[in-house]
XYZ file of C-alpha atoms in Angstrom:
574
model
C -46.722 -25.980 -1.054
C -43.682 -24.679 0.802
C -43.308 -27.954 2.701
C -42.858 -29.812 -0.574
C -39.648 -27.934 -1.563
C -36.196 -27.965 -0.005
C -35.806 -25.495 2.845
C -33.448 -22.528 2.357
C -31.659 -21.422 5.531
C -33.034 -18.140 6.797
C -36.026 -18.003 4.445
C -39.278 -17.461 6.347
C -42.884 -16.822 5.387
C -44.636 -14.274 7.592
C -48.236 -13.787 6.670
C -48.057 -13.815 2.887
C -44.590 -12.231 2.513
C -41.181 -13.896 2.523
C -38.384 -12.644 4.782
C -34.731 -13.382 5.374
C -33.888 -14.057 9.003
C -30.160 -13.940 9.705
C -28.426 -14.367 13.045
C -25.794 -11.723 13.841
C -22.374 -13.383 14.394
C -21.472 -13.553 18.072
C -18.194 -11.624 17.580
C -20.078 -8.442 16.581
C -23.535 -8.956 18.133
C -22.960 -6.558 21.042
C -21.714 -3.779 18.776
C -24.355 -4.415 16.119
C -27.077 -3.836 18.708
C -29.201 -6.917 18.117
C -28.832 -10.657 17.841
C -30.623 -11.155 14.516
C -31.645 -9.302 11.375
C -35.005 -9.743 9.681
C -35.265 -8.296 6.181
C -38.257 -8.404 3.895
C -37.795 -9.870 0.429
C -40.888 -7.954 -0.705
C -42.469 -10.859 -2.522
C -45.207 -13.429 -1.992
C -43.807 -15.760 -4.645
C -41.548 -18.545 -3.388
C -39.516 -18.808 -6.591
C -38.882 -15.078 -6.587
C -37.914 -15.211 -2.918
C -35.320 -17.869 -3.716
C -33.825 -15.532 -6.302
C -33.728 -12.521 -4.012
C -32.457 -14.132 -0.831
C -28.859 -14.409 -2.062
C -28.489 -10.672 -2.686
C -30.213 -9.841 0.584
C -27.897 -12.150 2.500
C -24.812 -10.707 0.757
C -25.903 -7.162 1.610
C -26.359 -7.927 5.294
C -23.119 -9.910 5.521
C -21.370 -6.984 3.868
C -22.650 -4.799 6.709
C -21.235 -7.330 9.166
C -17.845 -7.139 7.424
C -17.850 -3.338 7.480
C -18.579 -3.350 11.217
C -15.729 -5.811 11.777
C -13.380 -3.454 9.903
C -14.479 -0.492 12.019
C -14.042 -2.455 15.230
C -10.651 -3.664 14.057
C -9.612 -0.095 13.260
C -10.591 1.023 16.750
C -8.753 -1.912 18.286
C -5.614 -1.410 16.182
C -5.739 2.353 16.668
C -6.536 2.947 20.368
C -5.427 6.548 19.811
C -7.235 7.400 16.580
C -7.032 11.127 17.307
C -3.249 11.081 16.916
C -3.759 10.193 13.256
C -5.458 13.572 12.696
C -3.344 16.454 11.455
C -3.545 20.027 12.738
C -6.043 21.134 10.117
C -8.384 18.181 10.833
C -8.247 18.793 14.599
C -9.242 22.375 13.944
C -12.134 21.288 11.732
C -13.402 18.986 14.486
C -13.534 21.939 16.883
C -15.266 24.098 14.273
C -17.803 21.318 13.721
C -18.538 21.146 17.444
C -18.852 24.952 17.588
C -21.495 25.132 14.861
C -23.410 22.132 16.272
C -23.390 23.734 19.717
C -24.558 27.144 18.465
C -27.307 25.508 16.419
C -28.594 23.579 19.441
C -28.623 26.739 21.551
C -30.539 28.536 18.825
C -33.061 25.706 18.547
C -33.699 25.717 22.295
C -33.800 29.445 23.039
C -34.397 30.998 19.655
C -30.956 32.591 19.829
C -31.632 34.599 23.023
C -31.070 34.038 26.690
C -34.107 33.461 28.887
C -35.024 36.109 31.406
C -32.404 36.287 34.081
C -30.379 38.788 36.019
C -28.449 40.605 33.275
C -25.544 41.655 35.457
C -25.107 38.102 36.725
C -25.147 36.672 33.186
C -22.686 39.268 31.880
C -20.305 38.610 34.760
C -20.507 34.878 34.152
C -19.906 35.264 30.409
C -16.933 37.568 30.969
C -15.422 35.110 33.410
C -16.010 32.187 30.987
C -14.485 34.108 28.090
C -11.332 34.925 30.052
C -11.044 31.357 31.388
C -11.446 29.708 27.984
C -9.134 32.210 26.327
C -6.410 31.441 28.875
C -6.846 27.719 28.243
C -6.558 28.234 24.492
C -3.300 30.193 24.952
C -1.909 27.636 27.404
C -1.655 30.132 30.285
C -4.528 28.903 32.443
C -3.660 28.705 36.136
C -6.518 26.362 37.071
C -6.373 22.565 37.114
C -9.626 22.195 35.191
C -9.422 22.449 31.410
C -12.897 22.943 29.949
C -11.738 22.516 26.353
C -10.308 19.073 27.060
C -13.285 18.001 29.164
C -15.899 18.954 26.579
C -13.628 17.866 23.731
C -13.284 14.404 25.286
C -17.066 14.017 25.502
C -17.419 15.107 21.884
C -14.814 12.620 20.674
C -16.579 9.795 22.490
C -19.828 10.812 20.836
C -18.126 10.664 17.430
C -16.502 7.290 18.219
C -12.963 8.700 17.953
C -10.622 7.067 20.459
C -7.863 9.151 22.024
C -5.101 9.274 24.609
C -5.772 12.100 27.048
C -2.008 12.626 27.454
C -1.193 12.805 23.727
C -0.084 15.970 21.962
C -2.998 15.601 19.549
C -5.537 15.681 22.378
C -3.836 18.688 23.985
C -3.936 20.533 20.672
C -7.581 19.588 20.175
C -8.334 20.765 23.716
C -6.856 24.180 22.902
C -8.982 24.411 19.750
C -12.037 23.493 21.804
C -11.170 26.208 24.342
C -10.988 28.685 21.453
C -14.431 27.493 20.389
C -15.786 27.965 23.918
C -14.208 31.414 24.146
C -15.708 32.448 20.806
C -19.131 31.238 21.923
C -18.866 33.359 25.072
C -17.727 36.374 23.012
C -20.675 36.056 20.674
C -23.072 35.787 23.610
C -21.559 38.935 25.123
C -21.979 40.794 21.851
C -25.591 39.680 21.705
C -26.269 40.932 25.231
C -24.388 44.215 24.985
C -24.937 44.940 21.279
C -21.274 45.993 21.201
C -18.130 44.486 19.593
C -17.164 43.337 23.079
C -14.279 41.152 21.853
C -12.482 40.544 18.614
C -13.828 37.643 16.590
C -11.701 34.486 16.434
C -11.239 34.106 12.668
C -11.098 30.345 13.013
C -14.881 30.294 13.325
C -15.765 32.747 10.558
C -16.239 31.305 7.079
C -13.804 32.825 4.555
C -12.037 34.889 7.183
C -8.560 34.557 5.748
C -7.344 32.002 8.279
C -4.464 30.123 6.582
C -6.060 26.825 7.635
C -9.488 27.624 6.194
C -10.315 25.187 3.394
C -12.375 27.886 1.688
C -9.182 29.801 0.895
C -7.620 26.892 -1.008
C -7.891 26.432 -4.793
C -10.943 24.531 -6.039
C -9.169 21.493 -7.475
C -11.264 18.351 -7.983
C -10.075 14.766 -7.622
C -10.293 14.239 -11.381
C -8.318 17.409 -12.109
C -5.625 16.499 -9.589
C -5.205 12.951 -10.933
C -4.889 14.227 -14.513
C -2.470 16.960 -13.495
C -0.289 14.616 -11.456
C -0.033 11.868 -14.073
C 0.868 14.415 -16.758
C 3.318 16.401 -14.655
C 6.622 16.433 -16.610
C 8.586 16.789 -13.376
C 7.202 13.531 -11.962
C 8.854 10.329 -13.150
C 6.265 7.562 -13.243
C 7.653 4.101 -13.790
C 5.600 1.843 -15.972
C 5.315 -0.654 -13.140
C 3.477 1.868 -10.974
C 1.061 3.181 -13.604
C -1.344 0.310 -12.879
C -1.307 1.270 -9.191
C -2.134 4.866 -10.110
C -5.066 3.746 -12.266
C -6.611 1.588 -9.527
C -6.097 4.226 -6.846
C -7.608 6.970 -8.990
C -10.653 4.753 -9.613
C -10.999 4.036 -5.908
C -10.822 7.737 -5.034
C -13.398 8.720 -7.630
C -15.780 5.887 -6.747
C -15.651 6.347 -2.988
C -15.532 10.148 -2.809
C -16.908 11.361 -6.151
C -15.073 12.668 -9.224
C -15.983 16.297 -8.512
C -15.070 16.261 -4.832
C -12.625 19.041 -4.011
C -9.206 17.917 -2.838
C -9.310 20.474 -0.025
C -12.400 18.736 1.419
C -10.851 15.248 1.657
C -10.548 14.132 5.280
C -8.701 11.309 6.955
C -12.019 9.489 7.313
C -12.368 9.677 3.510
C -8.908 8.174 3.075
C -9.866 5.370 5.442
C -12.913 4.643 3.290
C -10.583 4.111 0.364
C -8.324 1.911 2.501
C -11.283 -0.184 3.642
C -12.334 -0.697 0.017
C -8.828 -1.886 -0.888
C -8.837 -4.329 2.036
C -11.904 -6.058 0.539
C -10.898 -5.748 -3.131
C -10.129 -9.005 -4.995
C -6.700 -9.335 -6.568
C -6.775 -8.681 -10.330
C -10.222 -7.153 -9.884
C -10.242 -5.412 -13.263
C -9.581 -8.723 -15.015
C -11.967 -10.815 -12.938
C -14.769 -8.254 -13.049
C -14.383 -6.343 -16.340
C -16.754 -3.434 -16.759
C -17.664 -3.449 -13.052
C -16.958 -0.783 -10.470
C -14.503 -1.658 -7.731
C -17.365 -1.869 -5.236
C -19.200 -4.272 -7.538
C -15.973 -6.277 -7.831
C -15.872 -6.506 -4.026
C -19.380 -7.966 -3.935
C -18.537 -10.470 -6.681
C -15.388 -11.427 -4.824
C -17.316 -12.042 -1.626
C -19.893 -14.062 -3.519
C -17.358 -16.279 -5.297
C -14.749 -16.390 -2.542
C -12.034 -14.683 -4.574
C -8.714 -14.005 -2.894
C -8.341 -10.389 -1.777
C -5.341 -8.104 -2.288
C -2.217 -8.924 -0.331
C -1.077 -6.601 2.433
C 1.847 -5.562 0.245
C -0.451 -4.613 -2.641
C -2.795 -2.664 -0.352
C 0.149 -0.713 1.043
C 1.479 -0.051 -2.456
C -1.853 1.539 -3.389
C -1.937 3.542 -0.150
C 1.584 4.703 -0.939
C 0.292 6.035 -4.256
C -2.508 7.871 -2.415
C -0.046 9.458 0.016
C 2.239 10.458 -2.875
C -0.676 11.998 -4.781
C -1.768 14.072 -1.789
C 1.832 15.071 -1.055
C 1.875 16.456 -4.583
C -1.382 18.303 -3.835
C 0.198 19.745 -0.693
C 3.307 20.898 -2.558
C 1.085 22.607 -5.133
C -0.868 24.438 -2.426
C -4.161 22.571 -2.925
C -4.251 21.276 0.677
C -2.531 22.256 3.933
C -1.763 18.773 5.255
C -1.760 15.264 3.861
C -4.617 13.238 5.431
C -3.323 9.954 3.943
C -0.089 9.611 5.918
C 0.350 6.596 8.189
C -2.543 4.581 6.764
C -0.605 1.463 5.844
C -1.977 -1.903 6.919
C 0.006 -4.071 9.305
C 0.692 -7.547 8.010
C -0.276 -10.489 10.202
C 1.678 -12.898 8.038
C 4.908 -14.396 9.191
C 8.183 -13.000 7.986
C 8.926 -13.563 4.322
C 12.683 -13.755 4.914
C 14.300 -15.879 2.238
C 17.171 -18.274 2.831
C 20.023 -19.330 0.577
C 19.710 -22.713 -1.111
C 21.379 -25.391 0.971
C 24.016 -27.693 -0.539
C 21.524 -30.425 -1.370
C 19.219 -27.980 -3.107
C 22.058 -26.625 -5.245
C 23.071 -30.149 -6.208
C 19.477 -30.991 -7.104
C 19.003 -27.843 -9.185
C 22.156 -28.264 -11.252
C 21.760 -32.005 -11.703
C 18.270 -31.592 -13.176
C 17.811 -32.666 -16.856
C 18.169 -29.010 -17.916
C 21.855 -29.250 -16.893
C 22.567 -32.922 -17.481
C 20.561 -33.602 -20.629
C 16.893 -32.989 -21.436
C 14.406 -33.533 -24.224
C 14.325 -29.779 -24.997
C 14.357 -26.480 -23.087
C 10.646 -25.878 -23.666
C 8.033 -28.199 -22.171
C 10.614 -30.976 -22.077
C 13.113 -29.192 -19.843
C 12.530 -31.698 -17.019
C 12.413 -34.801 -19.193
C 15.767 -36.630 -19.482
C 17.207 -36.569 -22.972
C 20.375 -36.048 -25.006
C 20.397 -32.233 -25.127
C 22.047 -29.581 -22.988
C 20.657 -26.427 -24.542
C 22.456 -23.303 -23.406
C 19.784 -20.660 -23.699
C 17.649 -18.524 -21.389
C 16.531 -21.109 -18.833
C 20.007 -22.603 -18.705
C 21.954 -19.381 -18.201
C 19.881 -17.206 -15.883
C 20.223 -19.386 -12.717
C 23.972 -19.781 -13.359
C 24.481 -16.033 -13.762
C 22.560 -15.412 -10.530
C 24.680 -17.960 -8.663
C 28.005 -16.515 -9.814
C 27.157 -12.782 -9.894
C 24.557 -12.232 -7.161
C 22.414 -10.230 -9.592
C 18.705 -9.844 -8.945
C 16.344 -11.676 -11.295
C 15.026 -8.593 -13.072
C 18.559 -7.235 -13.439
C 19.462 -10.396 -15.350
C 16.255 -10.662 -17.340
C 16.499 -7.100 -18.704
C 20.152 -7.424 -19.843
C 21.049 -6.212 -23.313
C 24.012 -7.293 -25.412
C 25.435 -3.776 -24.972
C 25.726 -4.506 -21.228
C 28.529 -7.003 -21.890
C 31.738 -4.998 -22.317
C 35.405 -4.934 -21.379
C 36.861 -2.604 -18.755
C 40.642 -2.506 -18.441
C 40.787 -5.813 -20.270
C 38.266 -7.466 -17.921
C 34.953 -8.813 -19.234
C 32.175 -7.281 -17.174
C 28.390 -6.994 -17.024
C 27.011 -3.466 -16.709
C 24.035 -3.270 -14.356
C 22.312 -0.043 -15.369
C 19.047 1.546 -16.440
C 20.519 2.878 -19.687
C 18.973 1.054 -22.610
C 20.308 0.584 -26.116
C 16.829 1.496 -27.377
C 16.554 4.489 -25.057
C 12.995 3.430 -24.214
C 13.391 3.600 -20.425
C 12.267 -0.016 -20.091
C 15.036 -1.082 -17.682
C 14.491 -0.680 -13.956
C 16.738 -1.019 -10.914
C 15.741 -1.415 -7.303
C 17.952 1.327 -5.809
C 20.615 3.839 -6.813
C 23.214 1.506 -5.296
C 22.190 -1.157 -7.826
C 24.113 0.642 -10.599
C 27.433 -1.203 -10.879
C 29.597 -3.443 -13.037
C 30.347 -7.076 -12.228
C 33.296 -9.016 -13.664
C 32.171 -12.232 -15.343
C 33.074 -15.148 -13.093
C 35.665 -17.594 -14.526
C 33.185 -20.464 -14.147
C 30.680 -18.697 -16.428
C 33.399 -18.180 -19.009
C 34.350 -21.857 -18.905
C 30.733 -22.851 -19.457
C 30.552 -20.520 -22.472
C 28.595 -17.390 -21.515
C 30.663 -15.092 -23.747
C 30.147 -17.449 -26.693
C 26.393 -17.248 -26.106
C 26.540 -13.428 -26.055
C 28.528 -13.404 -29.306
C 25.928 -15.689 -30.898
C 23.052 -13.432 -29.786
C 24.829 -10.362 -31.150
C 25.462 -12.119 -34.434
C 21.744 -12.879 -34.666
C 21.015 -9.156 -34.509
C 19.302 -9.262 -31.123
C 19.428 -6.321 -28.744
C 18.212 -8.213 -25.685
C 20.267 -11.077 -24.317
C 17.130 -13.195 -23.852
C 14.964 -12.693 -26.973
C 12.227 -14.982 -25.648
C 11.584 -12.856 -22.517
C 9.013 -10.088 -22.872
C 7.979 -7.359 -20.446
C 4.864 -7.869 -18.351
C 2.122 -5.239 -18.064
C 3.957 -3.604 -15.150
C 7.139 -3.120 -17.139
C 9.215 -5.955 -15.641
C 10.973 -8.708 -17.574
C 11.227 -11.113 -14.645
C 7.621 -12.081 -13.899
C 7.197 -15.050 -16.236
C 10.649 -16.432 -15.566
C 10.044 -16.223 -11.819
C 6.878 -18.298 -12.190
C 8.637 -20.816 -14.407
C 11.511 -21.172 -11.933
C 9.057 -21.824 -9.089
C 7.641 -24.721 -11.128
C 11.169 -25.889 -11.925
C 12.069 -26.062 -8.223
C 8.978 -28.114 -7.462
C 9.337 -30.502 -10.401
C 13.043 -31.049 -9.820
C 12.498 -31.810 -6.129
C 14.520 -28.807 -4.936
C 11.656 -26.822 -3.410
C 11.922 -25.968 0.287
C 10.316 -23.391 2.551
C 11.517 -19.782 2.246
C 13.658 -20.398 -0.798
C 13.086 -18.972 -4.273
C 15.099 -17.581 -7.147
C 16.261 -14.745 -4.881
C 18.019 -17.386 -2.765
C 20.847 -17.371 -5.347
C 21.626 -13.811 -4.249
C 21.771 -15.001 -0.637
C 24.111 -17.826 -1.688
C 26.357 -15.273 -3.376
C 26.389 -13.087 -0.281
C 27.137 -16.059 1.968
C 30.094 -17.043 -0.191
C 31.380 -13.473 -0.174
C 31.686 -13.968 3.572
C 33.241 -17.418 3.177
C 35.826 -15.962 0.801
C 36.513 -13.174 3.339
C 36.167 -10.427 0.762
C 36.601 -6.827 1.935
C 33.493 -4.768 2.718
C 33.950 -2.325 -0.152
C 34.420 -5.226 -2.573
C 31.269 -6.936 -1.310
C 28.971 -3.923 -1.715
C 30.521 -3.087 -5.108
C 29.729 -6.561 -6.418
C 26.307 -6.939 -4.818
C 24.922 -3.444 -5.326
C 24.063 -3.060 -1.653
C 23.869 0.388 -0.080
C 27.177 1.132 1.624
C 27.256 2.409 5.191
C 29.704 4.765 6.892
C 32.917 6.236 5.529
C 33.657 3.181 3.400
C 30.690 4.090 1.231
C 32.799 6.758 -0.442
C 35.052 4.100 -2.015
C 32.281 2.012 -3.529
C 32.283 2.095 -7.323
C 35.921 3.212 -7.446
C 37.513 -0.222 -7.297
C 39.196 -1.307 -10.504
C 37.766 -4.118 -12.669
C 40.995 -6.063 -12.130
C 40.626 -5.949 -8.352
C 36.965 -6.962 -8.528
C 37.749 -9.824 -10.942
C 40.426 -11.162 -8.602
C 37.924 -11.103 -5.744
C 34.896 -12.547 -7.531
C 37.119 -15.417 -8.719
C 37.477 -16.435 -5.061
C 33.748 -17.204 -4.811
C 33.368 -20.967 -5.216
C 30.773 -23.671 -4.606
C 32.743 -26.809 -3.649
C 29.580 -28.901 -3.564
C 28.981 -28.302 -7.284
C 30.874 -29.996 -10.112
C 29.906 -28.292 -13.362
C 32.886 -29.439 -15.380
C 30.590 -31.441 -17.708
C 29.151 -28.093 -18.851
C 32.496 -26.590 -19.870
C 32.686 -25.655 -23.539
C 34.613 -28.183 -25.614
């Protein structure tokens, strides 16, 4: 008997069939249209009902989530119409035109009812002239029929708008053209004469430059393949994963054979909404599943979804892909512009390490004596092992280099310029494999090796690595699947900060770069020296001198950067 088994929330027996009864959350109840949902489980068997109720509940809750997203979009975008480009505004008017003509045909069979012919003709002529003037922006009356009817149509479609926006004015003109064309066609029907010239906007295949039918028939699959194989496009390895996920999302949501010319902004928003619900590392967590199936699994198991940054990276790929399509003449306008998601998280600004943090970091066993530089790096012992984990934080502190810039260094990047030992920060690789990456063009630079690093023995380490036949300065660091060398070290350093007791809010490995910048200011170095050392983009006329300073001048200046709170003399080479 049912009373003898534990009750399952929402499971009800009506007659001989089991149902799921689910209350609609109060935050969406008004928009959903009812306060509860009752769904049949289509079974009389209690055990089978228990199996089916989970999927039924997930399906309904998914509908709730989709409604929340739509409501959020309308709230965040009170002027949704302004996100439409010129071509999409035109298509809206064309859609209204065909709907309107179809309704008239359904009601009257395509003819006017009996009426005074002269009166009807006079009215149609007046309407045609009025609407045509509105469409051309030369109407002398206060009333604008195109905007009035267009506003009603937008409300029917659920598209919010600002009646004073340029987008609405443009849409109103298109709607006036639609009204004028309707009047012209009615006049032709009554007079049986070519009373007025057709507006080509409303004739399929007319030659209008904004007609989708005149664009090449390029499918989503064909575009993705063409773009990824385009020899003129330089795709970094780190972005290839983003391309793969975005291409999958496009094909799943819109269909592999969908023509690029038919993609609308609403379609792009469907893709965005999928990304907003997609679990992070979906392909790993849900191998062999579609992205939509991965979403359902993520909701079921409570997996963390993509970060705002990741979502926007994927949307950036979509915009880039459709920009390529536009440049190749496959579409007139890019419907994916301005789709990025606003982050509700607090600022991720990072701070420099304070004096106590620096002392804690460089008095950890790794720098005072540890068991080993593997798992025993934080266990006190007799060894100071000057290898990867030892050197990278020190180089960051005394050069201001970014983590990936350090991690991808090759022995060939350590050279002499005018008798000064320097580090070359560049994308050129000894192997020529294109594996090195820099953040910006301004990142290309050379940095004199700080005297403190020399005293501790950095050049001796480089000589030892060269002697061992290694190309990379850090043989134990391998690239991740996005083409970066820094990922694993970054994760290790985060654990190091926590285990050494140096962890504080808004500080990370990148804080070393902020320390370097702060001490540039403390040393009162000139602006052109600062940007030359740090690889920051120069502003104004002084930008022309960046990169032209001599190694000797830069060495003299970098030598002025000091950390009085740190005593590293015990690390000096003997």
